[in-house]
Short mmCIF file of C-alpha atoms in Angstrom, two decimals:
data_model
loop_
_atom_site.label_atom_id
_atom_site.label_comp_id
_atom_site.label_asym_id
_atom_site.label_seq_id
_atom_site.Cartn_x
_atom_site.Cartn_y
_atom_site.Cartn_z
CA MET A 26 139.33 79.04 -80.75
CA SER A 27 141.94 81.28 -79.10
CA THR A 28 144.87 82.67 -81.06
CA SER A 29 148.13 80.77 -80.70
CA TYR A 30 150.93 82.54 -78.86
CA LYS A 31 153.11 81.89 -81.93
CA ASP A 32 150.72 83.90 -84.07
CA ILE A 33 150.75 86.75 -81.54
CA VAL A 34 154.55 86.77 -81.37
CA GLY A 35 154.65 86.78 -85.15
CA GLN A 36 152.42 89.86 -85.20
CA LEU A 37 154.48 91.62 -82.51
CA ARG A 38 157.76 91.08 -84.34
CA SER A 39 156.75 93.80 -86.78
CA ALA A 40 156.72 96.25 -83.86
CA PHE A 41 160.45 95.73 -83.18
CA PRO A 42 163.35 97.09 -85.27
CA ALA A 43 164.79 94.26 -87.35
CA PRO A 44 167.97 92.82 -85.77
CA VAL A 45 169.47 92.21 -89.24
CA SER A 46 169.23 94.26 -92.41
CA ASP A 47 165.76 93.89 -93.90
CA ARG A 48 164.92 96.65 -96.36
CA LEU A 49 161.18 96.15 -96.12
CA HIS A 50 161.11 95.97 -92.33
CA ASP A 51 163.59 98.84 -92.01
CA ALA A 52 161.45 100.98 -94.30
CA TYR A 53 158.43 100.21 -92.11
CA PHE A 54 160.37 101.37 -89.03
CA VAL A 55 161.39 104.63 -90.72
CA PHE A 56 157.88 105.18 -92.06
CA SER A 57 156.42 104.63 -88.58
CA CYS A 58 158.73 107.28 -87.14
CA LEU A 59 157.94 109.69 -89.96
CA ARG A 60 154.23 109.08 -89.56
CA ALA A 61 154.46 109.92 -85.86
CA LEU A 62 156.38 113.10 -86.67
CA ASP A 63 153.77 114.03 -89.26
CA GLN A 64 151.06 113.65 -86.65
CA VAL A 65 153.01 115.82 -84.21
CA ASP A 66 153.56 118.43 -86.92
CA ALA A 67 149.81 118.52 -87.47
CA LEU A 68 149.45 119.73 -83.89
CA LYS A 69 151.52 122.84 -84.60
CA SER A 70 150.08 126.28 -85.20
CA ALA A 71 151.26 129.85 -84.69
CA ALA A 72 150.65 129.42 -80.96
CA PRO A 73 153.41 128.36 -78.52
CA MET A 74 151.53 125.11 -77.91
CA LEU A 75 150.98 121.76 -79.58
CA GLY A 76 147.35 121.06 -80.38
CA THR A 77 144.67 122.59 -78.19
CA PRO A 78 144.34 123.20 -74.45
CA VAL A 79 143.63 120.03 -72.51
CA THR A 80 142.13 119.53 -69.05
CA LEU A 81 144.32 117.10 -67.10
CA ASP A 82 142.06 114.29 -65.86
CA TYR A 83 144.03 112.24 -63.34
CA GLU A 84 141.00 110.30 -62.15
CA ALA A 85 140.47 108.92 -65.64
CA ALA A 86 144.18 108.10 -65.80
CA ARG A 87 143.95 106.07 -62.59
CA ALA A 88 141.08 104.12 -64.10
CA ARG A 89 143.12 102.89 -67.07
CA ARG A 90 143.94 99.15 -67.21
CA VAL A 91 145.98 96.92 -69.51
CA ASP A 92 143.93 95.59 -72.43
CA GLU A 93 143.57 91.88 -73.06
CA SER A 94 144.68 91.93 -76.70
CA PRO A 95 147.59 93.70 -78.41
CA MET A 96 147.05 96.98 -80.22
CA THR A 97 148.53 97.75 -83.61
CA LEU A 98 151.70 99.83 -83.81
CA GLU A 99 149.80 102.50 -85.75
CA ALA A 100 147.09 102.76 -83.10
CA VAL A 101 149.61 103.01 -80.28
CA THR A 102 151.60 105.68 -82.13
CA SER A 103 148.53 107.82 -82.77
CA GLU A 104 147.57 107.53 -79.13
CA LEU A 105 151.05 108.50 -77.96
CA VAL A 106 151.09 111.61 -80.16
CA GLN A 107 147.94 112.86 -78.47
CA TYR A 108 149.76 112.99 -75.12
CA LEU A 109 151.68 115.94 -76.55
CA SER A 110 148.52 117.94 -77.21
CA GLY A 111 148.44 120.96 -74.92
CA MET A 112 152.23 120.84 -74.41
CA PHE A 113 154.08 124.14 -74.56
CA ILE A 114 156.67 124.32 -77.34
CA TRP A 115 159.90 125.37 -75.65
CA GLY A 116 161.46 126.35 -78.97
CA HIS A 117 158.70 128.89 -79.62
CA PRO A 118 159.96 132.45 -79.09
CA ARG A 119 156.88 133.24 -76.99
CA ALA A 120 157.67 130.37 -74.59
CA GLN A 121 159.78 131.96 -71.84
CA ILE A 122 158.68 129.86 -68.90
CA ASN A 123 161.89 128.48 -67.38
CA VAL A 124 165.36 127.15 -68.10
CA VAL A 125 164.02 124.62 -70.59
CA PRO A 126 165.63 125.00 -74.02
CA PRO A 127 164.60 123.55 -77.37
CA PRO A 128 166.85 120.63 -78.33
CA THR A 129 168.76 120.70 -81.60
CA ILE A 130 168.12 118.16 -84.35
CA PRO A 131 171.51 116.41 -83.89
CA SER A 132 170.95 116.11 -80.13
CA ILE A 133 167.51 114.61 -80.76
CA ILE A 134 169.14 112.07 -83.06
CA GLY A 135 171.77 111.52 -80.36
CA GLY A 136 168.97 110.65 -77.97
CA LEU A 137 167.13 108.51 -80.49
CA LEU A 138 169.92 106.21 -81.66
CA PRO A 139 170.67 104.70 -78.23
CA SER A 140 166.93 104.18 -77.76
CA ILE A 141 167.00 101.77 -80.69
CA TYR A 142 169.96 99.65 -79.61
CA ASN A 143 169.84 100.17 -75.83
CA PRO A 144 173.49 100.54 -74.76
CA ASN A 145 174.01 100.51 -71.00
CA LEU A 146 176.83 102.70 -69.74
CA VAL A 147 177.33 100.52 -66.68
CA SER A 148 180.34 99.16 -68.60
CA ASP A 149 181.91 99.34 -72.01
CA GLU A 150 181.11 95.65 -72.42
CA SER A 151 177.45 96.65 -72.74
CA SER A 152 177.89 100.04 -74.42
CA ARG A 153 180.98 99.73 -76.66
CA GLN A 154 181.66 103.01 -78.49
CA VAL A 155 178.87 104.81 -76.69
CA SER A 156 181.21 104.55 -73.71
CA ILE A 157 183.77 106.39 -75.85
CA ALA A 158 181.17 109.10 -76.50
CA GLU A 159 180.77 109.60 -72.75
CA VAL A 160 184.53 109.95 -72.27
CA GLU A 161 184.77 112.35 -75.21
CA ALA A 162 181.93 114.57 -73.97
CA ILE A 163 183.43 114.65 -70.46
CA ALA A 164 186.92 115.44 -71.79
CA MET A 165 185.68 118.17 -74.14
CA THR A 166 183.71 119.83 -71.36
CA ALA A 167 186.57 119.44 -68.88
CA GLY A 168 188.89 121.23 -71.27
CA LEU A 169 186.29 123.92 -71.87
CA VAL A 170 185.88 124.80 -68.19
CA GLY A 171 189.59 124.74 -67.34
CA TYR A 172 190.26 121.22 -66.05
CA ASP A 173 193.12 119.05 -67.30
CA PRO A 174 191.21 116.46 -69.38
CA SER A 175 193.99 113.92 -68.91
CA ILE A 176 193.36 113.93 -65.14
CA ALA A 177 189.68 114.83 -64.87
CA ASP A 178 186.91 112.29 -65.25
CA GLY A 179 183.17 112.09 -64.86
CA VAL A 180 179.92 110.35 -65.66
CA PHE A 181 176.48 111.22 -66.92
CA THR A 182 173.75 110.94 -64.33
CA PHE A 183 170.04 111.49 -63.73
CA GLY A 184 169.97 115.30 -63.57
CA GLY A 185 171.32 118.29 -61.72
CA THR A 186 170.32 116.81 -58.39
CA GLY A 187 172.31 113.71 -59.33
CA THR A 188 175.43 115.78 -59.98
CA LEU A 189 175.06 117.35 -56.53
CA MET A 190 174.56 113.95 -54.96
CA TYR A 191 177.82 112.63 -56.42
CA ALA A 192 179.66 115.71 -55.15
CA GLY A 193 178.12 115.43 -51.71
CA LYS A 194 178.98 111.73 -51.47
CA ILE A 195 182.60 112.27 -52.56
CA GLY A 196 182.92 115.14 -50.10
CA LEU A 197 181.39 113.07 -47.32
CA GLU A 198 183.93 110.30 -47.93
CA LYS A 199 186.69 112.91 -47.62
CA ALA A 200 185.27 114.45 -44.45
CA VAL A 201 184.26 111.22 -42.73
CA PRO A 202 186.53 108.47 -44.11
CA GLY A 203 184.93 105.04 -44.17
CA VAL A 204 181.35 106.26 -44.19
CA ARG A 205 180.75 104.09 -47.26
CA GLN A 206 181.30 100.94 -45.22
CA GLN A 207 180.43 101.98 -41.68
CA GLY A 208 177.77 104.61 -42.16
CA LEU A 209 177.61 108.18 -40.88
CA ARG A 210 179.06 108.15 -37.38
CA GLU A 211 179.12 111.90 -36.77
CA PRO A 212 177.26 114.91 -38.14
CA ALA A 213 178.50 116.57 -41.31
CA VAL A 214 177.31 119.76 -42.94
CA LEU A 215 176.74 121.04 -46.44
CA VAL A 216 177.43 124.76 -46.99
CA CYS A 217 175.77 126.85 -49.72
CA SER A 218 174.18 130.25 -50.22
CA ASP A 219 170.58 131.07 -49.40
CA ARG A 220 170.01 131.42 -53.17
CA ALA A 221 171.29 127.92 -53.92
CA HIS A 222 168.98 125.34 -55.47
CA TYR A 223 166.72 123.35 -53.15
CA ALA A 224 168.46 120.24 -54.47
CA ASN A 225 171.00 120.87 -51.71
CA LEU A 226 168.26 119.98 -49.23
CA THR A 227 167.36 116.93 -51.30
CA VAL A 228 170.96 115.71 -51.27
CA ALA A 229 171.32 116.29 -47.52
CA ASN A 230 168.13 114.29 -47.04
CA TRP A 231 169.06 111.34 -49.27
CA LEU A 232 172.66 111.12 -48.05
CA GLY A 233 171.48 110.96 -44.46
CA LEU A 234 173.07 114.25 -43.45
CA GLY A 235 169.68 115.76 -42.67
CA GLU A 236 168.23 118.96 -44.05
CA ALA A 237 169.05 120.71 -40.77
CA GLN A 238 172.73 120.25 -41.62
CA VAL A 239 172.48 122.48 -44.70
CA VAL A 240 174.12 125.76 -43.71
CA LYS A 241 172.71 128.58 -45.85
CA VAL A 242 174.95 131.63 -46.05
CA PRO A 243 173.32 135.02 -46.79
CA SER A 244 173.67 136.45 -50.28
CA THR A 245 174.19 139.92 -51.69
CA ASP A 246 171.63 141.95 -53.61
CA ASP A 247 173.01 140.51 -56.85
CA ASN A 248 172.30 136.97 -55.61
CA GLN A 249 175.85 135.79 -54.92
CA ILE A 250 177.09 134.39 -51.64
CA ARG A 251 178.43 137.00 -49.22
CA ILE A 252 182.11 136.16 -48.85
CA ASP A 253 182.38 137.91 -45.46
CA ALA A 254 179.48 135.86 -44.09
CA TYR A 255 180.82 132.71 -45.75
CA THR A 256 184.23 133.24 -44.15
CA ARG A 257 182.72 133.71 -40.71
CA GLU A 258 180.40 130.71 -41.08
CA LEU A 259 183.06 128.37 -42.41
CA THR A 260 185.53 129.44 -39.73
CA ALA A 261 182.96 128.93 -36.99
CA LEU A 262 182.08 125.48 -38.31
CA VAL A 263 185.72 124.39 -38.47
CA ASP A 264 186.52 125.80 -35.03
CA ALA A 265 183.49 123.97 -33.61
CA GLY A 266 184.85 120.69 -34.99
CA ALA A 267 182.13 120.23 -37.63
CA ARG A 268 182.98 117.98 -40.56
CA ILE A 269 182.21 119.72 -43.86
CA ALA A 270 180.84 117.27 -46.39
CA CYS A 271 180.60 119.76 -49.25
CA ILE A 272 180.83 123.44 -50.05
CA VAL A 273 178.55 124.31 -52.97
CA ALA A 274 179.21 127.36 -55.13
CA THR A 275 176.19 128.19 -57.26
CA MET A 276 177.31 129.29 -60.70
CA GLY A 277 174.05 130.55 -62.12
CA THR A 278 171.11 130.49 -59.73
CA THR A 279 167.88 129.15 -61.22
CA ASP A 280 165.80 132.24 -60.54
CA ALA A 281 168.14 135.16 -61.18
CA PHE A 282 171.39 133.79 -62.67
CA GLY A 283 173.38 134.84 -59.61
CA LEU A 284 177.04 133.79 -59.70
CA ASP A 285 178.98 132.98 -56.54
CA ASP A 286 182.61 134.09 -56.23
CA LEU A 287 184.07 130.61 -56.57
CA ALA A 288 187.68 131.82 -56.48
CA ALA A 289 187.14 133.53 -53.12
CA MET A 290 185.29 130.51 -51.73
CA VAL A 291 188.15 128.18 -52.64
CA ARG A 292 190.71 130.62 -51.25
CA VAL A 293 188.92 130.83 -47.89
CA ARG A 294 188.68 127.02 -47.79
CA ASP A 295 192.40 126.64 -48.50
CA GLU A 296 193.40 129.21 -45.89
CA LEU A 297 191.33 127.44 -43.24
CA VAL A 298 192.79 124.06 -44.11
CA GLN A 299 196.27 125.46 -43.62
CA SER A 300 195.66 127.71 -40.61
CA ARG A 301 193.66 125.10 -38.69
CA GLY A 302 195.71 122.12 -39.78
CA LEU A 303 192.69 120.13 -40.98
CA ASP A 304 193.21 116.44 -41.66
CA TYR A 305 191.10 116.67 -44.83
CA VAL A 306 190.31 119.25 -47.50
CA PRO A 307 186.57 120.10 -47.65
CA HIS A 308 185.22 119.35 -51.10
CA VAL A 309 184.17 122.37 -53.19
CA HIS A 310 181.53 121.68 -55.84
CA ALA A 311 180.52 124.20 -58.49
CA ASP A 312 176.82 123.82 -59.24
CA ALA A 313 177.27 125.11 -62.77
CA VAL A 314 174.36 123.26 -64.37
CA ILE A 315 173.23 126.56 -65.93
CA GLY A 316 176.38 128.69 -66.03
CA TRP A 317 178.87 126.13 -67.45
CA ALA A 318 178.09 127.04 -71.07
CA TRP A 319 179.52 130.55 -70.62
CA SER A 320 182.94 128.87 -70.39
CA VAL A 321 183.08 129.35 -74.16
CA PHE A 322 183.80 133.01 -73.39
CA ASN A 323 186.88 132.24 -71.26
CA ASP A 324 189.17 133.25 -74.13
CA TYR A 325 186.83 135.68 -75.90
CA ASP A 326 188.31 139.06 -76.84
CA PHE A 327 185.72 141.36 -75.27
CA ASP A 328 187.65 144.49 -76.29
CA GLY A 329 187.87 143.44 -79.91
CA ASN A 330 184.39 141.83 -79.83
CA PRO A 331 184.92 139.81 -83.06
CA LEU A 332 181.31 138.50 -83.13
CA GLY A 333 179.90 142.03 -83.07
CA PHE A 334 177.68 141.93 -79.97
CA ARG A 335 176.26 145.30 -78.99
CA HIS A 336 177.88 147.06 -76.04
CA ARG A 337 175.26 146.17 -73.41
CA THR A 338 175.47 142.51 -74.42
CA VAL A 339 179.28 142.53 -74.26
CA ARG A 340 179.05 143.95 -70.74
CA ALA A 341 176.62 141.20 -69.70
CA LEU A 342 178.73 138.42 -71.22
CA ALA A 343 181.90 139.79 -69.65
CA GLY A 344 180.12 140.07 -66.30
CA THR A 345 179.34 136.37 -66.42
CA ALA A 346 182.77 135.37 -67.72
CA ARG A 347 184.54 137.04 -64.80
CA ARG A 348 183.05 134.37 -62.50
CA ILE A 349 182.71 131.38 -64.85
CA ARG A 350 186.41 131.47 -65.82
CA HIS A 351 187.24 130.17 -62.33
CA LEU A 352 185.30 126.89 -62.70
CA GLY A 353 188.59 125.01 -62.98
CA LEU A 354 189.27 125.74 -59.30
CA ALA A 355 186.37 123.57 -58.10
CA ASP A 356 186.91 119.95 -57.07
CA SER A 357 183.86 118.94 -59.08
CA LEU A 358 181.27 120.43 -61.41
CA GLY A 359 177.63 119.82 -62.21
CA ILE A 360 176.76 120.22 -65.90
CA ASP A 361 173.27 120.16 -67.43
CA TYR A 362 173.54 119.96 -71.21
CA HIS A 363 169.74 119.89 -71.28
CA LYS A 364 169.68 123.44 -69.94
CA THR A 365 172.09 125.81 -71.64
CA GLY A 366 173.46 123.07 -73.90
CA PHE A 367 170.18 122.64 -75.84
CA THR A 368 169.82 118.86 -75.61
CA PRO A 369 166.75 116.77 -74.69
CA TYR A 370 166.19 115.62 -71.11
CA VAL A 371 168.13 114.00 -69.45
CA SER A 372 171.70 114.96 -70.24
CA SER A 373 173.62 115.79 -67.06
CA ALA A 374 177.20 115.06 -66.03
CA VAL A 375 179.26 115.35 -62.89
CA ILE A 376 182.91 116.04 -63.65
CA VAL A 377 185.67 115.74 -61.05
CA LYS A 378 188.95 117.62 -61.30
CA ASP A 379 190.87 114.55 -60.15
CA GLY A 380 189.43 111.36 -61.59
CA ARG A 381 190.72 109.40 -58.62
CA ASP A 382 187.97 110.97 -56.50
CA LEU A 383 185.47 108.66 -58.18
CA ALA A 384 187.31 105.67 -56.69
CA ARG A 385 186.11 106.84 -53.27
CA LEU A 386 182.67 105.58 -54.30
CA ALA A 387 183.76 102.22 -55.70
CA ARG A 388 182.10 98.98 -54.70
CA ARG A 389 184.09 95.85 -53.89
CA GLU A 390 184.61 93.63 -56.92
CA GLU A 391 183.20 90.59 -55.10
CA ASP A 392 179.87 92.42 -54.75
CA THR A 393 179.38 92.49 -58.53
CA PRO A 394 180.32 88.98 -59.70
CA TYR A 395 178.03 88.89 -62.73
CA ILE A 396 179.26 92.00 -64.59
CA PHE A 397 182.57 93.65 -65.50
CA GLN A 398 183.96 90.45 -66.96
CA SER A 399 185.47 92.15 -70.01
CA GLY A 400 186.38 95.56 -71.33
CA GLU A 401 188.34 98.45 -69.80
CA ARG A 402 185.91 101.10 -68.51
CA HIS A 403 183.40 100.07 -65.86
CA PRO A 404 181.66 103.13 -64.36
CA GLY A 405 179.10 100.83 -62.75
CA LYS A 406 181.69 100.05 -60.10
CA PHE A 407 181.08 103.48 -58.56
CA THR A 408 177.96 105.05 -60.09
CA ILE A 409 174.75 105.29 -58.08
CA GLU A 410 172.94 103.88 -61.10
CA THR A 411 173.52 100.48 -62.63
CA SER A 412 171.43 101.21 -65.71
CA ARG A 413 172.58 104.37 -67.49
CA ALA A 414 171.32 105.16 -70.97
CA GLY A 415 173.59 106.36 -73.74
CA SER A 416 171.24 109.14 -74.84
CA GLY A 417 172.71 111.80 -72.53
CA PRO A 418 176.32 111.50 -73.72
CA LEU A 419 175.43 111.21 -77.41
CA ALA A 420 173.08 114.21 -77.22
CA ALA A 421 175.73 116.28 -75.43
CA LEU A 422 178.44 115.22 -77.84
CA ALA A 423 176.19 116.07 -80.79
CA ASN A 424 175.83 119.67 -79.63
CA LEU A 425 179.44 120.13 -78.59
CA ARG A 426 180.35 119.12 -82.11
CA LEU A 427 177.53 121.10 -83.72
CA PHE A 428 178.18 124.39 -81.94
CA GLY A 429 181.89 124.58 -81.36
CA ARG A 430 182.99 127.56 -79.30
CA GLN A 431 181.80 130.22 -81.75
CA GLY A 432 178.40 128.65 -82.27
CA LEU A 433 177.67 128.52 -78.56
CA GLN A 434 179.11 132.01 -78.08
CA SER A 435 176.79 133.33 -80.79
CA LEU A 436 173.74 131.52 -79.49
CA LEU A 437 174.23 132.57 -75.86
CA GLY A 438 175.07 136.10 -76.93
CA HIS A 439 171.87 136.31 -78.95
CA LEU A 440 169.73 135.11 -76.04
CA VAL A 441 171.37 137.57 -73.64
CA ALA A 442 170.89 140.37 -76.19
CA ILE A 443 167.15 139.68 -76.39
CA ALA A 444 166.91 139.47 -72.60
CA GLU A 445 168.72 142.80 -72.35
CA GLU A 446 166.23 144.29 -74.81
CA LEU A 447 163.38 143.08 -72.60
CA ARG A 448 165.03 144.62 -69.56
CA GLU A 449 165.42 147.94 -71.33
CA GLN A 450 161.73 147.94 -72.17
CA LEU A 451 160.68 146.94 -68.64
CA GLU A 452 162.99 149.51 -67.07
CA GLY A 453 161.54 152.20 -69.31
CA HIS A 454 157.90 151.44 -68.47
CA PRO A 455 156.29 153.25 -65.52
CA SER A 456 154.45 150.16 -64.23
CA THR A 457 157.29 147.60 -64.17
CA THR A 458 160.64 147.19 -62.45
CA VAL A 459 163.45 144.68 -63.05
CA LEU A 460 164.58 142.93 -59.88
CA ASN A 461 167.77 141.20 -61.05
CA GLY A 462 169.27 144.06 -63.02
CA ASP A 463 172.76 143.27 -61.71
CA ASN A 464 172.65 139.70 -63.08
CA PHE A 465 173.67 138.97 -66.64
CA GLY A 466 171.97 135.86 -67.97
CA PRO A 467 168.94 135.26 -70.21
CA VAL A 468 166.51 135.33 -67.26
CA THR A 469 164.68 138.47 -66.17
CA LEU A 470 162.74 138.77 -62.91
CA PHE A 471 160.39 141.69 -62.64
CA ARG A 472 157.39 143.07 -60.78
CA VAL A 473 154.32 144.78 -62.16
CA TYR A 474 152.48 147.51 -60.25
CA PRO A 475 149.04 149.12 -60.47
CA GLU A 476 148.54 152.60 -61.85
CA GLY A 477 149.87 155.41 -59.67
CA VAL A 478 152.63 153.47 -57.88
CA ASP A 479 156.09 155.04 -57.85
CA THR A 480 158.08 152.13 -59.29
CA PHE A 481 161.36 153.95 -58.66
CA ALA A 482 160.91 154.08 -54.90
CA MET A 483 158.40 151.32 -54.12
CA PRO A 484 160.57 148.19 -54.72
CA GLU A 485 163.26 149.40 -52.30
CA GLN A 486 160.68 150.56 -49.74
CA GLU A 487 158.89 147.22 -49.89
CA ARG A 488 162.11 145.36 -49.36
CA ARG A 489 163.64 147.44 -46.57
CA ASP A 490 160.86 149.09 -44.59
CA PRO A 491 158.43 147.02 -42.45
CA ALA A 492 155.98 149.92 -42.66
CA PHE A 493 155.41 148.87 -46.29
CA ARG A 494 154.46 145.28 -45.43
CA ASP A 495 150.82 145.78 -46.42
CA GLN A 496 151.80 147.31 -49.75
CA LEU A 497 154.24 144.46 -50.37
CA LEU A 498 151.58 141.83 -49.72
CA ALA A 499 149.06 143.68 -51.87
CA HIS A 500 151.53 143.95 -54.71
CA ASN A 501 152.47 140.27 -54.30
CA ALA A 502 148.80 139.44 -54.82
CA TYR A 503 148.66 141.82 -57.77
CA ASN A 504 151.60 140.08 -59.45
CA ARG A 505 150.06 136.67 -58.85
CA ARG A 506 146.87 137.92 -60.53
CA VAL A 507 148.86 139.28 -63.47
CA PHE A 508 150.49 135.88 -63.82
CA GLU A 509 147.15 134.05 -63.62
CA LEU A 510 145.73 136.14 -66.44
CA ILE A 511 148.81 135.76 -68.64
CA GLN A 512 148.87 132.02 -67.89
CA ALA A 513 145.19 131.67 -68.74
CA ASP A 514 145.87 133.23 -72.13
CA ALA A 515 148.92 131.00 -72.61
CA LEU A 516 146.85 127.89 -71.92
CA GLN A 517 144.57 129.01 -74.71
CA GLY A 518 147.55 129.31 -77.03
CA VAL A 519 147.74 133.10 -77.09
CA GLY A 520 150.08 135.65 -75.57
CA VAL A 521 153.34 134.55 -73.97
CA VAL A 522 154.31 131.76 -71.61
CA ILE A 523 156.20 133.10 -68.60
CA SER A 524 156.52 131.86 -65.03
CA LEU A 525 156.28 133.12 -61.48
CA THR A 526 158.43 132.65 -58.40
CA ASP A 527 156.75 132.90 -55.01
CA CYS A 528 159.95 134.08 -53.36
CA TYR A 529 162.55 135.80 -55.47
CA ARG A 530 164.06 136.96 -52.19
CA GLU A 531 162.83 137.75 -48.71
CA THR A 532 162.47 141.30 -47.49
CA ASP A 533 164.63 142.51 -44.61
CA TYR A 534 161.63 141.79 -42.35
CA GLY A 535 161.05 138.24 -43.58
CA GLU A 536 158.29 138.45 -46.20
CA PRO A 537 158.64 136.80 -49.63
CA ILE A 538 158.90 138.99 -52.72
CA VAL A 539 156.83 137.57 -55.59
CA ALA A 540 158.27 138.05 -59.08
CA LEU A 541 157.34 137.29 -62.65
CA LYS A 542 160.01 135.59 -64.73
CA SER A 543 160.94 135.55 -68.41
CA TYR A 544 163.55 132.96 -69.40
CA ILE A 545 164.55 133.47 -73.02
CA LEU A 546 166.13 130.32 -74.49
CA SER A 547 164.69 130.06 -77.99
CA PRO A 548 167.10 130.75 -80.85
CA PHE A 549 164.06 132.04 -82.75
CA SER A 550 163.52 134.86 -80.25
CA ASP A 551 163.72 138.43 -81.51
CA GLU A 552 162.54 141.91 -80.57
CA ALA A 553 158.95 141.05 -81.52
CA GLN A 554 158.76 138.62 -78.60
CA VAL A 555 159.91 141.36 -76.24
CA HIS A 556 156.89 143.41 -77.27
CA ALA A 557 154.68 140.33 -76.87
CA VAL A 558 155.67 140.19 -73.18
CA LEU A 559 154.85 143.87 -72.72
CA ASP A 560 151.55 143.44 -74.55
CA SER A 561 150.56 140.54 -72.29
CA ILE A 562 151.40 142.58 -69.18
CA ALA A 563 149.38 145.53 -70.44
CA LYS A 564 146.41 143.30 -71.24
CA ALA A 565 146.50 141.75 -67.75
CA ARG A 566 146.74 145.19 -66.07
CA ARG A 567 143.74 146.42 -68.05
CA ALA A 568 141.73 143.35 -67.06
CA ILE A 569 142.58 143.84 -63.36
CA ALA A 570 141.70 147.52 -63.54
CA ALA A 571 138.36 146.52 -65.03
CA GLY A 572 137.71 144.18 -62.11
CA ALA A 573 138.81 140.85 -63.59
#
């Protein structure tokens, strides 16, 4: 005799949080969470990895099917924990792979609580005070970067690409009025540097501009947009009658932490609007998903240095602050709290200087007859998403409250100090050279060379002189091999976890320059992890010399 559906539902009820206070059921929920955490903790060791290395078997994954009968909560939980085995631990000081920070405990709780009660930020009628948390996080960040929080507004979205998409769409509505209703009737361009994130191409694609309409302006050796080239390009575009959907200033490039001169970019835009009598003002967006956090240094006394950073660190922090302090000039900002704000994925927000810009995206009320029937705040009238979780705002708010200005200053200063220590060691070693020495963030790009190479002269010769093409390509291959050996060790839970970029920059003759990358974002990092990087490089060089 088959089991009655009522019996099955009765069994499944225990797998849901109780909707009313039930001490026994609530204790079971808490115990289930703690049991899962215990099982995850059992995967930890001294290595920067949970559990043991795992071969990813996608064929077996495609063969999985839904079972006929329910599983127990305990069985499902144990199975879920195993999916973390082989995962790098971003909070480990030897994990320096990319701009992926460890989340704080309060931000994890901020992500967990909405997962239990499922608020939807489409409207405050379905999110209640979680909607307040979104407004608070936006206002706090707006004030931090130099906006007037009483005028600015914003929403959390699906990531850094999402923040760019909002900016591009707002800018497109300014440049080509009515495009929301009538579609794109004439070409429009997006302007950024050649070091800008590839998300600019994604946005141009998805907005229907076309990737060919992304105008990439050359950058300087320190990875910021060349203002002379930007001025010429923008002037030529305007004089040719092109409509400019968005100008993107990159405030912390992903690879090298390059910082565009936002103030100069806005000034050139304003001068062109006035001198050419434009009938619109091209939208300037600051892609500050990484660099925004350095806004905490806007009012820091670098001369007095009250937090006691060492001199080289003060110089690096001040070098970043000189650009970041101008964020308030941008028409909109992209913020990733899950990068330099230390929250779990996904916690991203787009913030506009003038909240009225969001109305340019609004749908007609008659198109949404079944929602927005009560309450005051209804972001779903203009957001690209209808369903928006409350985890991003609560996680961001948790860390803004946890850190305060001094906490984030101290944390960022510590990470930069350790990165500077790594650079000092790499610069002092005869086989390595730092490529982004003029950038000031926690990321270090460097190249490793075989024995006997003059690392003082070779990097510049490789970059400038076509006669060194063969050496460049050989050294590119050498660095890829170094990375492969370090990565192989990392996948076994030993050594360090770093990353590689296939094209840090192009040479003057068009070849990519391969670089290794250390991105230090763990608050547990110290000088010992600097030596771990050097030890891993030395081990890889020895293996290559021995024919590995």
